[in-house]
Every structure is written in C-alpha cells, then in structure tokens.
Coordinates of C-alpha atoms in Angstrom, one line a residue:
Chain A
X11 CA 90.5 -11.9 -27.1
X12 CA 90.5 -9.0 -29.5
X13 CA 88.1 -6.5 -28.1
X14 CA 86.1 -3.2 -29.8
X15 CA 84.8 -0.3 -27.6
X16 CA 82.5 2.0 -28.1
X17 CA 81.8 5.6 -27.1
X18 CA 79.5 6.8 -25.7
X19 CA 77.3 4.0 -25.1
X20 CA 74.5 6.4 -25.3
X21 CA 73.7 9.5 -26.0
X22 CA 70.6 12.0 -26.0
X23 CA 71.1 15.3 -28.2
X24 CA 68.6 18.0 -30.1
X25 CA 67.5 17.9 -33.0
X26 CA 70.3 19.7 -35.5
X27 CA 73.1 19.1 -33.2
X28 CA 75.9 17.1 -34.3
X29 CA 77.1 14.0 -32.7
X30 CA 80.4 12.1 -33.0
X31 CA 80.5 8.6 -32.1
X32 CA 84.1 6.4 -31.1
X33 CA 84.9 3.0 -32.1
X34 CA 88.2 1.9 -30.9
X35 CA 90.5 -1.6 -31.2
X36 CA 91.4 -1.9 -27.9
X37 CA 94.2 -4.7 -28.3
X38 CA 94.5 -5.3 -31.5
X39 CA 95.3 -2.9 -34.9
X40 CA 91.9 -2.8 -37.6
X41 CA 92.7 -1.3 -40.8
X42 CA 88.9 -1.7 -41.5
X43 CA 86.0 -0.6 -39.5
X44 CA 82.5 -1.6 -39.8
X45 CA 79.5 0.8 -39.2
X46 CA 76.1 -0.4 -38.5
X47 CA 73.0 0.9 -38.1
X48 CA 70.1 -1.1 -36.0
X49 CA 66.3 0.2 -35.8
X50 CA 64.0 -1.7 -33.3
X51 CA 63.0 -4.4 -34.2
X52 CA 64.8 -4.4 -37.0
X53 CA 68.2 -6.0 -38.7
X54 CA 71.9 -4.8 -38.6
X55 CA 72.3 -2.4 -41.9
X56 CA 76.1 -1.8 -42.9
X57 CA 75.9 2.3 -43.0
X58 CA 79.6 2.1 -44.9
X59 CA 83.0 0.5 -44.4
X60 CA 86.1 2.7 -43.0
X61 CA 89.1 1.7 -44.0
X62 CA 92.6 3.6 -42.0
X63 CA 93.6 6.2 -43.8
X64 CA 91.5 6.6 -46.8
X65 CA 88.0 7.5 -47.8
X66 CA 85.1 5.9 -46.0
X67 CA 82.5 3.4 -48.7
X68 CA 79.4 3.8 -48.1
X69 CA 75.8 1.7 -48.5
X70 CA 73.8 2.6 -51.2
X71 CA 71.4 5.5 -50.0
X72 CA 73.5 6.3 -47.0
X73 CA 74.4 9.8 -46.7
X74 CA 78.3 10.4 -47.1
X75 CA 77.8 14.2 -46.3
X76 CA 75.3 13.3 -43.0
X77 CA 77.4 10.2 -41.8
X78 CA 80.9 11.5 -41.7
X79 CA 83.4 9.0 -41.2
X80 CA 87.4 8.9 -40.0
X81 CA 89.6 6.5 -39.4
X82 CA 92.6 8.2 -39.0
X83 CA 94.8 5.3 -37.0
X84 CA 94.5 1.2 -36.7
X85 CA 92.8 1.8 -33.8
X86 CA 90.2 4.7 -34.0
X87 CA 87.1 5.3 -36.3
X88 CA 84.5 7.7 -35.6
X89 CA 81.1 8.4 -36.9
X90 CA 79.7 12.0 -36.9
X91 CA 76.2 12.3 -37.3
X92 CA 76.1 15.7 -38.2
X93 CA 72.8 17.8 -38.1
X94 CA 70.8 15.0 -36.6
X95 CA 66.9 14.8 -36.8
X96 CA 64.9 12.5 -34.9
X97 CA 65.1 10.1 -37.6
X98 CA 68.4 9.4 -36.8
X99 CA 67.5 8.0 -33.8
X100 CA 69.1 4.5 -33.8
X101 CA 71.5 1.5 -32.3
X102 CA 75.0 2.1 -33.9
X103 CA 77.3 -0.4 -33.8
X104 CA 80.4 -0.5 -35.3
X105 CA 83.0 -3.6 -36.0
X106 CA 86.5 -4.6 -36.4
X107 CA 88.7 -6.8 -39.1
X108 CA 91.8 -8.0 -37.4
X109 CA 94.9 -6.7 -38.9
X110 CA 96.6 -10.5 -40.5
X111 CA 94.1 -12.6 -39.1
X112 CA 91.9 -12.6 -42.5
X113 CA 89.0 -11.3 -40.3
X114 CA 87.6 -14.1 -39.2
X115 CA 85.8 -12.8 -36.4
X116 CA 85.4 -9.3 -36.6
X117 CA 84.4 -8.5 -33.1
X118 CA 82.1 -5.9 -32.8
X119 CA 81.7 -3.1 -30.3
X120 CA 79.1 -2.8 -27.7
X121 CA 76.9 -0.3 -29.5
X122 CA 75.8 3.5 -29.2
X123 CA 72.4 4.4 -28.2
X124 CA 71.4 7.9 -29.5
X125 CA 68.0 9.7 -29.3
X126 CA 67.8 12.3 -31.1
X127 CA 64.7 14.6 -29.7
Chain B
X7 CA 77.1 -12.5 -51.3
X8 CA 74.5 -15.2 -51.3
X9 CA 71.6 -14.8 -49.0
X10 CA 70.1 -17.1 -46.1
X11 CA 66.8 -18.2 -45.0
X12 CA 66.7 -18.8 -41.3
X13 CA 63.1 -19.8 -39.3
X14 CA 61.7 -16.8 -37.6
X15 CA 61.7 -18.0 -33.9
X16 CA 61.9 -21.3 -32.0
X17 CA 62.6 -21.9 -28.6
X18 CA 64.3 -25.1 -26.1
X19 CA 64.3 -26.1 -22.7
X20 CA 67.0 -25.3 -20.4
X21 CA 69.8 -27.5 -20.7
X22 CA 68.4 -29.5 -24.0
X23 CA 70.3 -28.4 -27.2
X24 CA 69.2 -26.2 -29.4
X25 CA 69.6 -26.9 -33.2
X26 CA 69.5 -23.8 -35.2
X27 CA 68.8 -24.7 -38.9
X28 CA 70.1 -22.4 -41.8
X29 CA 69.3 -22.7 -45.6
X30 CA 71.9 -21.3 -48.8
X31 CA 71.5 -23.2 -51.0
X32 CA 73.4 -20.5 -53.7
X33 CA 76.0 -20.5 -51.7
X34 CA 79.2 -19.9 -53.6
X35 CA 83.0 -22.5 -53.3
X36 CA 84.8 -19.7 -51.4
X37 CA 82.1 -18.5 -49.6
X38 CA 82.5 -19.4 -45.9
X39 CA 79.0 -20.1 -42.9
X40 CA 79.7 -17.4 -40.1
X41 CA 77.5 -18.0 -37.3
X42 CA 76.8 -14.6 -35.0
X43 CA 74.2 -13.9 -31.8
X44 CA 72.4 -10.8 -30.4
X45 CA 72.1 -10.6 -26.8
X46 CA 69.1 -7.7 -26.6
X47 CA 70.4 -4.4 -26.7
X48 CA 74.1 -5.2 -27.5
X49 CA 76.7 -6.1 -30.4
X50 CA 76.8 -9.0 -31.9
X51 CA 78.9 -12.0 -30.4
X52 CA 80.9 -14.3 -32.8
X53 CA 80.0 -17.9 -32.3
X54 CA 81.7 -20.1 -35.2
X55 CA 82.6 -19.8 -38.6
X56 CA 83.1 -23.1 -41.4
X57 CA 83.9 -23.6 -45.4
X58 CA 82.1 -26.8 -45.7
X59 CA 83.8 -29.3 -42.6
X60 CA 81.9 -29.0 -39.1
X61 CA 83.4 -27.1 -36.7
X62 CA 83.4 -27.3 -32.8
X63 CA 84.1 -25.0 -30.2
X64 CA 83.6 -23.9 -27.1
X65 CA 80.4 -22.1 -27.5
X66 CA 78.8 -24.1 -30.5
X67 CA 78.6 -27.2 -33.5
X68 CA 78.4 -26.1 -36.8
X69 CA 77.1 -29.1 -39.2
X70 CA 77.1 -28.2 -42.4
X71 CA 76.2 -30.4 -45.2
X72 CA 77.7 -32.5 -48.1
X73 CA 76.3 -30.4 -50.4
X74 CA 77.0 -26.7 -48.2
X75 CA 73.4 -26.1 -49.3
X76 CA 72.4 -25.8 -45.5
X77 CA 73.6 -25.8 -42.0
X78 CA 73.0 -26.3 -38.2
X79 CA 73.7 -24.4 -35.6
X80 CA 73.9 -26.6 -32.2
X81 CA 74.0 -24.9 -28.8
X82 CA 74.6 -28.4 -26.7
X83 CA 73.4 -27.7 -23.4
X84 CA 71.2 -24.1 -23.8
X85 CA 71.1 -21.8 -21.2
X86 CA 68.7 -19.1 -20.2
X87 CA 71.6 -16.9 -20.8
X88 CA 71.7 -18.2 -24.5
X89 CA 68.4 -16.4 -25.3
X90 CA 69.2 -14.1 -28.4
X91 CA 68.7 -13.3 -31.9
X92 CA 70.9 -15.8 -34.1
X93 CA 72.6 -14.9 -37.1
X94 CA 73.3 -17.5 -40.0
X95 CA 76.0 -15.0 -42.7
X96 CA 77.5 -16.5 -45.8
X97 CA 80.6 -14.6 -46.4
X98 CA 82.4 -14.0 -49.7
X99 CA 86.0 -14.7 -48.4
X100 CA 88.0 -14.3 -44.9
X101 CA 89.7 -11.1 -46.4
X102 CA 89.9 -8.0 -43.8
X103 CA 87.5 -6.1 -46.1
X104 CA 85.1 -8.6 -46.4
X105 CA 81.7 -7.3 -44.8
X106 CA 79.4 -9.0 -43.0
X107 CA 75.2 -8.6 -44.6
X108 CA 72.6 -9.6 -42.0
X109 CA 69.5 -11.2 -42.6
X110 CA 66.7 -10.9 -40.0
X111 CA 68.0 -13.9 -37.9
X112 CA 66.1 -16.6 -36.1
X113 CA 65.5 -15.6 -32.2
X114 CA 66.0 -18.0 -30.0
X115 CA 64.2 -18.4 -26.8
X116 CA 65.6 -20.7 -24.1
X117 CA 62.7 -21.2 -21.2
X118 CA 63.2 -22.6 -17.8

C-alpha cells in the first residue's frame, strides 16, 4: 500500500533555531502534500497545502514567512519552521494525494514531534 | 465543505462491534463520507470512504443513509488495539487537491 514517511520523528531544538521537517512518498508519486499541525489534546489543523512545483497555499492565519514550504519533486515536501519559539511546539503531520488515484485515501505520514525549548 | 457532528466518546467490549454514529445533514451530492482513526501519538489511518452506498472492507462497514444526512461507522469485532480517536470527514470531491478538515472526532475506547 502507498506509504508516507516522515523525518525526523522527533526533534528537540532552541528557541530561534530553525527546523526543517521531511515528508516523503515512499512508493508512490504525490503532486500534493498535506501539512498538519496537532496540539494536545486538540484536532488536526491543515497549516497549508504543497503542491510539486509551485507555491505552497496556506490556512488562513498561518504564517507563509514562519512555515516555509517545498516540494520540489513527486516525492519530497519539507516544512521549515524557521525561528521557532516554544509555541511552535507541536505534532506535525503531513499527508499524501496519490498521483491518478483521485486521492482517495491520502495516507498520511507518521508525524514529527518537535519541542521547541 | 460541510461540517460533522460526531459524539464525544463512547466505548465497547472486546470483540462486540462498535457502531460509530456520524451526523451531516448539509452534506452536499458530490460530497463523499471519509472515515479516518488516530492511534495516540501517530498519523491518521484511513479506514473507508462512501458517496451515499455502504461500503465494506476489511477493517470497517460504512452505513450511510437514504437520505446521506448521517452515517455509521461499524468496527465488527473491536479490538483493544482499535482504541483511537475516530474521524467522520465529508469531502468536497475525490480530486488530488481536495483537503481533508477535521472535526474533533469521537474517541473510541475498547475495554477488556
């Protein structure tokens, strides 16, 4: 079955570091990528969709200049969290549609962990 | 897209099913019922996905009714491994661009 990666699964980084985060089709080709963003407790929020080779949409009152987003190939998006405060501290997950398949599933990836301190 | 109303939380015994009711009742023609789960501290898992016929597979029933203004989620034989957060999506169409919107979900708890 179509599978989605992510990487790292977690990561711990100062505050006002930047941190880039992979998302990767591993068997199939995506020109559209997903990125979510969980709290605790909380919901899946769509941060933005990526589409392959063009410029990332973004969520109302998500920051396009804090969030950076590329998806340079079928099979890679990323997700730099650039100067990142303790706020930013969050489950990001990020999903998949299936190139022809009409996205019917859109697996999603495994999630990144970051704690921003 | 339209938006659902799912319970907050129910729970099942081990091996009974486990109906999962979902309410939309402004749910658009071409809009489609995705069913996804949370396992804590992970991505979402696909379960099933219908337009307004039910739909069986491996891992679920998905009853939906005459009028599409509600559906059911049924896990046939619950496991303690099916204890997750449940995600009832209408969807505008099956296009790749088409993004998912998540409510809060009804969490399921499957005791022994």
């Amino acid at each position: 079955g179509a599978v989605v990666s992510q990487h790292p699964s977690w990561v711990i980084c100062k505050s006002g570091t930047s941190v880039k985060i992979e998302c990767r089709s591993l068997d199939f080709q995506a020109t559209t990528m997903f990125w979510y963003r969980q709290f605790p407790k909380q919901s899946l929020m769509l941060m933005a969709t990526s589409n392959e080779g063009s410029k990332a949409t973004y969520e109302q009152g998500v920051e396009k200049d804090k969030f950076l987003i590329n998806h340079a190939s079928l099979t890679l998006s990323t997700l730099t969290v650039t100067s990142a405060h303790p706020e930013d501290s969050s489950f990001y997950i990020c999903s998949a549609s299936l190139l022809g398949s009409g996205g019917q599933d859109s697996p999603f990836g495994p999630g990144t962990r970051l704690l921003v301190l | 897209d339209a938006k659902t109303t799912q319970p907050t939380s129910m729970d099942c015994a081990e091996g009974r099913a486990a109906n999962l009711p979902c309410n939309h009742s402004t749910i658009s023609g071409n809009e489609y019922v995705y069913w996804y789960r949370q396992i804590h501290s992970q991505g979402p898992q696909y379960i099933i996905h219908g337009l307004k016929n039910n739909e069986t597979n491996e891992m679920a029933s998905l009853i939906i009714t005459e009028d599409r203004k509600s559906s059911t989620l049924i896990l046939p034989h619950a496991t303690l491994r099916d204890t997750a957060v449940y995600y009832c999506i209408v969807r505008a169409h099956t296009g790749a661009n088409s993004k998912l919107t998540f409510g809060k979900g009804i969490t399921l708890s499957v005791r022994p």
